[in-house]
Short mmCIF file of C-alpha atoms in Angstrom, two decimals:
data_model
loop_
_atom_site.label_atom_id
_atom_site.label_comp_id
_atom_site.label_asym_id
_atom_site.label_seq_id
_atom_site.Cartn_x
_atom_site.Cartn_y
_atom_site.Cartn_z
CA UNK A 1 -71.26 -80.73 -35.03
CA UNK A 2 -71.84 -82.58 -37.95
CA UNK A 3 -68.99 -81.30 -40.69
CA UNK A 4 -70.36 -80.51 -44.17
CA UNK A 5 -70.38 -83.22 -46.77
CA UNK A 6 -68.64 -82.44 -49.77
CA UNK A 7 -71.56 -83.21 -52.20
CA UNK A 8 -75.13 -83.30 -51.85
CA UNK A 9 -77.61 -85.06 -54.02
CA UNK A 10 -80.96 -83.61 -54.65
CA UNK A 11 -83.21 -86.06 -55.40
CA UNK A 12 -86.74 -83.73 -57.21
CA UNK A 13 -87.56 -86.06 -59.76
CA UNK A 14 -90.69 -84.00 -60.68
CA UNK A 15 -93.23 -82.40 -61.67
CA UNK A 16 -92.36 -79.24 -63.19
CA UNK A 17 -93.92 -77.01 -60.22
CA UNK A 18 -92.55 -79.24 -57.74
CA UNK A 19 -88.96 -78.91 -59.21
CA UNK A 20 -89.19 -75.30 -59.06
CA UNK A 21 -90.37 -74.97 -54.89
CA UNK A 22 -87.42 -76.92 -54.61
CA UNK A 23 -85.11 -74.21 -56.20
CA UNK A 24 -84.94 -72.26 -53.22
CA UNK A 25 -83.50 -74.53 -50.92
CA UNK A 26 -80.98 -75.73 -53.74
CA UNK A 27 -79.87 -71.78 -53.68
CA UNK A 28 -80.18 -72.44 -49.58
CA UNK A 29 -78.04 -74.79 -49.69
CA UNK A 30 -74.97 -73.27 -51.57
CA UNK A 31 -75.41 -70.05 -49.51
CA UNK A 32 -74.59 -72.04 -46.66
CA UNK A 33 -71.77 -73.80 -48.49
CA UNK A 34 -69.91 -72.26 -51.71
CA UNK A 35 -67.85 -74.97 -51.94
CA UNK A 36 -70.33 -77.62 -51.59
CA UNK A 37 -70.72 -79.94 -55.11
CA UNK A 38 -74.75 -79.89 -55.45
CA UNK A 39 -76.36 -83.16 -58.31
CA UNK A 40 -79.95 -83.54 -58.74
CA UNK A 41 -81.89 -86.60 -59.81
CA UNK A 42 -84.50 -85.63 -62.17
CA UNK A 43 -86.58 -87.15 -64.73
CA UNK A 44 -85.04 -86.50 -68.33
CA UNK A 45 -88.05 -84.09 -69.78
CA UNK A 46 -87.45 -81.51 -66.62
CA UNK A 47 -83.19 -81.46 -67.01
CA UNK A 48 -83.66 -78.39 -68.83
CA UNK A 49 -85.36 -76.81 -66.73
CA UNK A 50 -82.62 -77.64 -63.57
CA UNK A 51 -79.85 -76.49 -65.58
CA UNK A 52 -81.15 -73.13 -65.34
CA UNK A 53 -80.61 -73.02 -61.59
CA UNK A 54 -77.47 -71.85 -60.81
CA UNK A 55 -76.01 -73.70 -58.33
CA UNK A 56 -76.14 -77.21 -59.62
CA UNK A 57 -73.00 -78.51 -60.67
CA UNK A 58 -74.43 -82.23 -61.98
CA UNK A 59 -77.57 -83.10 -63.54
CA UNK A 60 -78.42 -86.91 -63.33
CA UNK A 61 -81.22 -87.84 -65.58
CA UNK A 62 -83.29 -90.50 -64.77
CA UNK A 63 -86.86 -92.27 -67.24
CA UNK A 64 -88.64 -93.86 -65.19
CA UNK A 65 -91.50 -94.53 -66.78
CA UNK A 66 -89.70 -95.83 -69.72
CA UNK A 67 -87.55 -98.27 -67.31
CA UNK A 68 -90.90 -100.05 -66.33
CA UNK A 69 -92.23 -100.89 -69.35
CA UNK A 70 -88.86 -102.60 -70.40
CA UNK A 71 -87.31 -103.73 -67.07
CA UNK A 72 -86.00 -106.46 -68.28
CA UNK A 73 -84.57 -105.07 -71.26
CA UNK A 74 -80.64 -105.07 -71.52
CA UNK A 75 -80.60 -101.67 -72.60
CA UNK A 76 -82.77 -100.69 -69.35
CA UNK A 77 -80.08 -102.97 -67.13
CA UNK A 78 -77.36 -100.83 -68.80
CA UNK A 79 -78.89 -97.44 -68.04
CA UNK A 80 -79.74 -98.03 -64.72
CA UNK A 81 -76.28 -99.13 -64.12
CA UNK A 82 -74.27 -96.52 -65.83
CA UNK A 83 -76.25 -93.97 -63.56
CA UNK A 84 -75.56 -95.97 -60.12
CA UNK A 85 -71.43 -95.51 -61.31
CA UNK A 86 -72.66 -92.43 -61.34
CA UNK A 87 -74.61 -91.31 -58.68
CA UNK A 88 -71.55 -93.30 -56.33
CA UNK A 89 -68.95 -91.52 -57.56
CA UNK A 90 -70.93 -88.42 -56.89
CA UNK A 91 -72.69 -88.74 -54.01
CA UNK A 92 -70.89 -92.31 -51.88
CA UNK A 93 -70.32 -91.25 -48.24
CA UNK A 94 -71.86 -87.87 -48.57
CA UNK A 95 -75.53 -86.54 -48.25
CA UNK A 96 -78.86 -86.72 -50.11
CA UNK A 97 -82.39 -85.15 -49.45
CA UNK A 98 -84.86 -86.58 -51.16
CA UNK A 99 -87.47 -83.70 -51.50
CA UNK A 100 -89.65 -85.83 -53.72
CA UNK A 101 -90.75 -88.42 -50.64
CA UNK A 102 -91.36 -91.92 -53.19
CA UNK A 103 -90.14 -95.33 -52.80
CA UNK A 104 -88.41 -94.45 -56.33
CA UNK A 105 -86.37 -91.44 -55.12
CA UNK A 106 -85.31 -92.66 -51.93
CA UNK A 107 -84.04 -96.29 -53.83
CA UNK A 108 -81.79 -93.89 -56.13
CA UNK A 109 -80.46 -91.96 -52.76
CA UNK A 110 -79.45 -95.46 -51.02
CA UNK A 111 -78.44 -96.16 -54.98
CA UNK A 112 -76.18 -93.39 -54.67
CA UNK A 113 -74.52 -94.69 -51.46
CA UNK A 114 -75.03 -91.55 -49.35
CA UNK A 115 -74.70 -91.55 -45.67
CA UNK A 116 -77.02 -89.01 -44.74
CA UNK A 117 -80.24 -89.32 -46.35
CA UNK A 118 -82.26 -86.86 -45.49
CA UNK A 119 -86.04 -87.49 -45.72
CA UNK A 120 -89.34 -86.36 -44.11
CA UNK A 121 -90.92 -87.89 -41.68
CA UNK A 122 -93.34 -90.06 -41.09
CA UNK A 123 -96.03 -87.95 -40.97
CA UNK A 124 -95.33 -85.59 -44.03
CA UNK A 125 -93.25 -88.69 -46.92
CA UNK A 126 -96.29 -89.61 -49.22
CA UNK A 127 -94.78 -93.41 -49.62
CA UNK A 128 -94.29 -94.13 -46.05
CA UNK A 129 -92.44 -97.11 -46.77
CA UNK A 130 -90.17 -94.58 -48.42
CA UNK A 131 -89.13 -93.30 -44.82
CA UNK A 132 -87.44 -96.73 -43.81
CA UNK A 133 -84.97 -96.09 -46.42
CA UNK A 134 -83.93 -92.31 -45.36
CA UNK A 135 -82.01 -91.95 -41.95
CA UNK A 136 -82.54 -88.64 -41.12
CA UNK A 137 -86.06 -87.88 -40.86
CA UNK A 138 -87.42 -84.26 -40.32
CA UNK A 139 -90.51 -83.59 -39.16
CA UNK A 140 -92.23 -79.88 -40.89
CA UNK A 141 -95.04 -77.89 -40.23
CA UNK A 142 -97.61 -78.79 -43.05
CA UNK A 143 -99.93 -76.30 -42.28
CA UNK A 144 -96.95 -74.19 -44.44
CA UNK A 145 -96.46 -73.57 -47.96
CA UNK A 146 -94.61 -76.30 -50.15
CA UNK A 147 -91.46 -74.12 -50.64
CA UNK A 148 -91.28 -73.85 -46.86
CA UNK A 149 -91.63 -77.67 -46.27
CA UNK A 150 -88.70 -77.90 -48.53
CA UNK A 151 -86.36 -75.32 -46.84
CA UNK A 152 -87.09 -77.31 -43.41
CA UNK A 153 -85.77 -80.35 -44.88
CA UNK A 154 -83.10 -78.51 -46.83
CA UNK A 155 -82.26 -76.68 -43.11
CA UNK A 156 -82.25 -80.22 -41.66
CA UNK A 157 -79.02 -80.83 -43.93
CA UNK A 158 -77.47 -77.38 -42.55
CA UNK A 159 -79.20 -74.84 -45.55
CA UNK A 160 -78.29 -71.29 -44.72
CA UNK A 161 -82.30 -69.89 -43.15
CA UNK A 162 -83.38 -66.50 -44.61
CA UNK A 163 -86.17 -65.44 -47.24
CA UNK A 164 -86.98 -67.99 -49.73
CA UNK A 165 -85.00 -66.87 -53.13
CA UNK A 166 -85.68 -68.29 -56.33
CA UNK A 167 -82.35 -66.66 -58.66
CA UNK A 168 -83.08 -68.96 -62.03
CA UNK A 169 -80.30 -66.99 -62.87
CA UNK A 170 -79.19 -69.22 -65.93
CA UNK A 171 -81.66 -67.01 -68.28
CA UNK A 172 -83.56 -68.84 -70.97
CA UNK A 173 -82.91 -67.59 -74.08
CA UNK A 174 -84.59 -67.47 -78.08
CA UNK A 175 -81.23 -69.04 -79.83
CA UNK A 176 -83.77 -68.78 -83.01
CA UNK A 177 -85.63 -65.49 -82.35
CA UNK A 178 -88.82 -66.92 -83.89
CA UNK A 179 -90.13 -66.10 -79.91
CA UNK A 180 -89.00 -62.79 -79.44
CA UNK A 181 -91.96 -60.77 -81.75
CA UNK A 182 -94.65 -62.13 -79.24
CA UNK A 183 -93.36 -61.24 -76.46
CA UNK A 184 -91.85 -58.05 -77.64
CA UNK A 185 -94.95 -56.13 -76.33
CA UNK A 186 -95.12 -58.28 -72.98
CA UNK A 187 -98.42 -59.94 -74.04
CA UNK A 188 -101.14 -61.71 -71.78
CA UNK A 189 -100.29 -65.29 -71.83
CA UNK A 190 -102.99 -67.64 -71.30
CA UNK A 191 -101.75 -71.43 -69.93
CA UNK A 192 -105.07 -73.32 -69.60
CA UNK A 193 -103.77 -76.81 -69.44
CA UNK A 194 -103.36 -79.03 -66.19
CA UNK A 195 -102.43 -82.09 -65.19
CA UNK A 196 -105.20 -83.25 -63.66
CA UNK A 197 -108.82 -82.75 -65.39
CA UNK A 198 -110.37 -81.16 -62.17
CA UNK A 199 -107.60 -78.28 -62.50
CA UNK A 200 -109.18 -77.09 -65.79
CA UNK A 201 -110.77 -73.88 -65.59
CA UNK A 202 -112.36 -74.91 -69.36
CA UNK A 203 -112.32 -73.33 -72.83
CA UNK A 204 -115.24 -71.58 -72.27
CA UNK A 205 -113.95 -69.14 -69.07
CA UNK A 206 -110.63 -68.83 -71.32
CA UNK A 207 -112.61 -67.53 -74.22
CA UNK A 208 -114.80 -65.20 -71.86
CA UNK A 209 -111.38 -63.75 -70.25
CA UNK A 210 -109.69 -63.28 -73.51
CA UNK A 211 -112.86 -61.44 -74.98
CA UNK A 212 -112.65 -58.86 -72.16
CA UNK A 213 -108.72 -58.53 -72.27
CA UNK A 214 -109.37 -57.91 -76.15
CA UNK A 215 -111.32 -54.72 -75.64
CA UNK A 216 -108.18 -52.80 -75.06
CA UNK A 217 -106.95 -53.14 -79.19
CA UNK A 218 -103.09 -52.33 -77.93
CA UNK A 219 -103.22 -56.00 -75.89
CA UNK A 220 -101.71 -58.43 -77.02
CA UNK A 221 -103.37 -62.32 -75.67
CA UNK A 222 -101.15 -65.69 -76.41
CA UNK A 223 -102.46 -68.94 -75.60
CA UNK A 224 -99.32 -71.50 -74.93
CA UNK A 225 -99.80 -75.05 -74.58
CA UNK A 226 -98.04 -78.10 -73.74
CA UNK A 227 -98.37 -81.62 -75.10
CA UNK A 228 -102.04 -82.98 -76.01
CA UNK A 229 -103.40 -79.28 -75.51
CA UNK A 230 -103.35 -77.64 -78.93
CA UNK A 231 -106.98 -78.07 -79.80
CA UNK A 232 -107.67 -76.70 -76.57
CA UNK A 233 -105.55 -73.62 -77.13
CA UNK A 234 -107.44 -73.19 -80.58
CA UNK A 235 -110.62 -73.69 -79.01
CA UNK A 236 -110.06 -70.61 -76.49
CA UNK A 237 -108.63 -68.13 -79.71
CA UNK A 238 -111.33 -69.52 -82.07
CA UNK A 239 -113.35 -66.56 -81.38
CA UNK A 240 -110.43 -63.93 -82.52
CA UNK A 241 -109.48 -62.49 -79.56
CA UNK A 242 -106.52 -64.66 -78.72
CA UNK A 243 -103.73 -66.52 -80.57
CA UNK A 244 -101.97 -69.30 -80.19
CA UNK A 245 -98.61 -69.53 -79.69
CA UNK A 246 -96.49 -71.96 -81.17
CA UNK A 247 -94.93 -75.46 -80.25
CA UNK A 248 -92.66 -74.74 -77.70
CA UNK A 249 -90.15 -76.92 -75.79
CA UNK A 250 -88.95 -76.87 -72.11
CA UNK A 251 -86.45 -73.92 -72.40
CA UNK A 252 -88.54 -72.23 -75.40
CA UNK A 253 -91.61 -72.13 -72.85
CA UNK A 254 -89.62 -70.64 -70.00
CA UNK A 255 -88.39 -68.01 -72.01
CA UNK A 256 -92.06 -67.04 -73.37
CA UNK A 257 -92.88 -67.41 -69.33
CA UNK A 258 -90.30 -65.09 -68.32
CA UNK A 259 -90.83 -62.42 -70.35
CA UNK A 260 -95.00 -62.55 -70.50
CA UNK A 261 -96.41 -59.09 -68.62
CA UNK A 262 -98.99 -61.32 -67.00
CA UNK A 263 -99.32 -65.23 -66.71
CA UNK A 264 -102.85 -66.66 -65.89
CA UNK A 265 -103.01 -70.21 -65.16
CA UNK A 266 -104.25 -73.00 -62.91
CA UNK A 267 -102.41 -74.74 -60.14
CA UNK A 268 -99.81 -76.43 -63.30
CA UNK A 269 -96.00 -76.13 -63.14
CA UNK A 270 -95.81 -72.82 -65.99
CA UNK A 271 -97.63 -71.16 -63.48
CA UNK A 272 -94.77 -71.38 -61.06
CA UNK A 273 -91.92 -71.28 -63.22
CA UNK A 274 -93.31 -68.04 -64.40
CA UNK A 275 -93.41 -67.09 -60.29
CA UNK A 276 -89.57 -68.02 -60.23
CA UNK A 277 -88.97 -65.18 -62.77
CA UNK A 278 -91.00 -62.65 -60.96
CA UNK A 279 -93.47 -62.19 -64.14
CA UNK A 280 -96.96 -61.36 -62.66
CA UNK A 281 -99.13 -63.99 -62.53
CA UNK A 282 -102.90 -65.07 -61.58
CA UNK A 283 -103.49 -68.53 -60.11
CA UNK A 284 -107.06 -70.36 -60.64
CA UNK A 285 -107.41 -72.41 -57.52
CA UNK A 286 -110.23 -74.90 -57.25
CA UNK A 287 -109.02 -78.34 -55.62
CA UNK A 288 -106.17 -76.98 -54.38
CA UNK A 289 -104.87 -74.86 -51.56
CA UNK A 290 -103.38 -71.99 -52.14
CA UNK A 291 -101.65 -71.38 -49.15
CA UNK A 292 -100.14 -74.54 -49.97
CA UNK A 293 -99.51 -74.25 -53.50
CA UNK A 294 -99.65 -70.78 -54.69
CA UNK A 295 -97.60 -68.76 -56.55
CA UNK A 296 -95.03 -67.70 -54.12
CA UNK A 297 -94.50 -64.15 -53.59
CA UNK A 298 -97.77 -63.80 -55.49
CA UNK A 299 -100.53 -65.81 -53.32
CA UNK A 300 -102.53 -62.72 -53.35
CA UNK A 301 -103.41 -62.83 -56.98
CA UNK A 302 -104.95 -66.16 -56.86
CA UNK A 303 -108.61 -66.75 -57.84
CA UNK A 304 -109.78 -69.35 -55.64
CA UNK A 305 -113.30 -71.82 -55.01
CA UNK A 306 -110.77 -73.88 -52.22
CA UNK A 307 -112.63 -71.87 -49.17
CA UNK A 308 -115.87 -72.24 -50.98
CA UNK A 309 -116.80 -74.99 -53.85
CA UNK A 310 -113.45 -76.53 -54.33
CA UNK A 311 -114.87 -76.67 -58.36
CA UNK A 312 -112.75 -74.81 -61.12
CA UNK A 313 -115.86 -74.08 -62.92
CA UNK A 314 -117.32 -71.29 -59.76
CA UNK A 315 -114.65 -68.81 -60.82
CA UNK A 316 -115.72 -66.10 -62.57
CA UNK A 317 -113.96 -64.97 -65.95
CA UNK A 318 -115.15 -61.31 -64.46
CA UNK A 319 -113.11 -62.03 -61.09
CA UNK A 320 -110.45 -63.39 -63.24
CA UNK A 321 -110.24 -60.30 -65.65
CA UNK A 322 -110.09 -57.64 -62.29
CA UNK A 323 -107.13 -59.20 -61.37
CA UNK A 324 -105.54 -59.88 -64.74
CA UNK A 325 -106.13 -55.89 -64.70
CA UNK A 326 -104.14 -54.97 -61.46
CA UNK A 327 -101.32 -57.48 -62.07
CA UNK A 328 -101.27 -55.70 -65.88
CA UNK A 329 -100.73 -52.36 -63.72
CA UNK A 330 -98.21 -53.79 -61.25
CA UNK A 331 -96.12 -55.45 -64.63
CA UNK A 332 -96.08 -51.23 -65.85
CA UNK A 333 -94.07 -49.77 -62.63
CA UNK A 334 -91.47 -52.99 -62.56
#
């Protein structure tokens, strides 16, 4: 039997809901090993959000985006460097899964010197040339969820098996308090940004679904948004029945996740991490599965055209609002 290595490298670059159906085999993985050191690769805007998962000892921060537009800048050279001192003295002779299945992630794990590099296979990496540089390959069931591709890999690399378990167990926190009076009366929060355009569910459906939530005068309805969404998030309370919240960073939004009675978002990464923390949630799923993708724990409160339409815009704010109002009574006997 193959012994345990003494470190493992996680390599979950991003996006934010990706990073967080990794967590569980992360917490997999130091169930099966206490004394195992666990790093993970991620891309600088989404460290915050790692260090709130308790078993990683090392966050390595990586920019990407910012290293290709001046590769051939000393300052990039230097960087890049520094973190392959790194990543070696970390991770040389040990293991790495790359959960993220790109050319760019599995570079950093060979980077990083690791002698097990655990990948997927052939048929499930999404830059097959990506496979050629991992040397153990594991083949999954994609029919699955996404959090249960990932514990097959993670099992692959000898992750203890069992339920999936989230345990962000590093709470955020308000270090300023200028968060805690929203959420003080566990408001509705309303997330209606995505990363793709076809994820939108529109201002319009937002506005409709705060306008019903509004009827009860004791609720409370927050629109948060992330970068390049504020004029949408003033759009959906410019009829009075909503406000918007205010600028919030990585750790800020988490904590406004976390302690929201319900969340109601598309298939976007807040929608997950408020999952992780067990805060009710409603998923809008048009283009994507959610049997794949979903909320886990919580698949049965998504909204979803997939079966039907596949278009954002054939869910009804009424459908939306019926089961905004059984995840508000489900929030009440936690």
């Amino acid at each position: 039997m193959t012994p345990f290595p003494r470190s493992i490298l996680v390599l979950r670059l991003s996006a934010l809901g990706d990073i967080i159906h990794t967590v569980p085999s992360v917490n997999a993985l130091r169930d099966a090993n206490p004394g195992v050191a666990i790093g993970w690769l991620v891309e600088a805007p989404y460290a915050d959000l790692v260090r709130l998962v308790a078993p990683v000892d090392e966050v390595f921060t990586v920019a990407t985006r910012r290293w290709r537009r001046a590769k051939l800048a000393a300052g990039t050279r230097g960087e890049i460097a520094s973190l392959g001192v790194r990543l070696q003295r970390f991770a040389w002779g040990q293991a790495s899964i790359d959960f993220q299945g790109l050319m760019k992630s599995s570079l950093f794990a060979l980077m990083a010197g690791a002698s097990r590099r655990y990948c997927f296979s052939w048929r499930a990496i999404r830059e097959k040339p990506a496979r050629f540089l991992g040397n153990r390959p594991v083949d999954i069931d994609q029919s699955k969820h996404v959090v249960e591709w990932n514990l097959a890999l993670a099992r692959a690399a000898g992750a203890a098996s069992g339920p999936p378990r989230f345990d962000l167990s590093r709470l955020p926190h308000d270090p300023e308090g200028r968060l805690t009076p929203l959420v003080q009366s566990r408001p509705v929060v309303l997330f209606p940004g995505a990363g793709r355009p076809e994820k939108l569910w529109g201002a319009e459906r937002f506005r409709a679904l705060a306008r019903s939530l509004a009827r009860d005068a004791s609720r409370r309805v927050i629109v948060v948004w992330g970068p390049g969404e504020e004029a949408l998030a003033h759009e959906i309370a410019a009829g009075g029945d909503a406000e918007v919240a205010p600028p919030t960073d990585l750790r800020e939004l988490a904590f406004l996740l976390r302690h929201a009675g319900v969340v109601v978002a598309g298939d976007t990464g807040p929608l997950h991490v408020a999952a992780a923390f067990d805060t009710p949630v409603v998923g809008l799923f048009g283009p994507t599965n959610p049997a794949r993708n979903g909320p886990w724990g919580q698949l049965e409160r998504c909204v979803e055209s997939w079966t039907t339409t596949r278009r954002m815009d054939s869910i009804e704010p009424a459908a939306v609002f019926n089961v905004v109002e059984q995840a508000l009574v489900s929030d009440l006997v936690r």
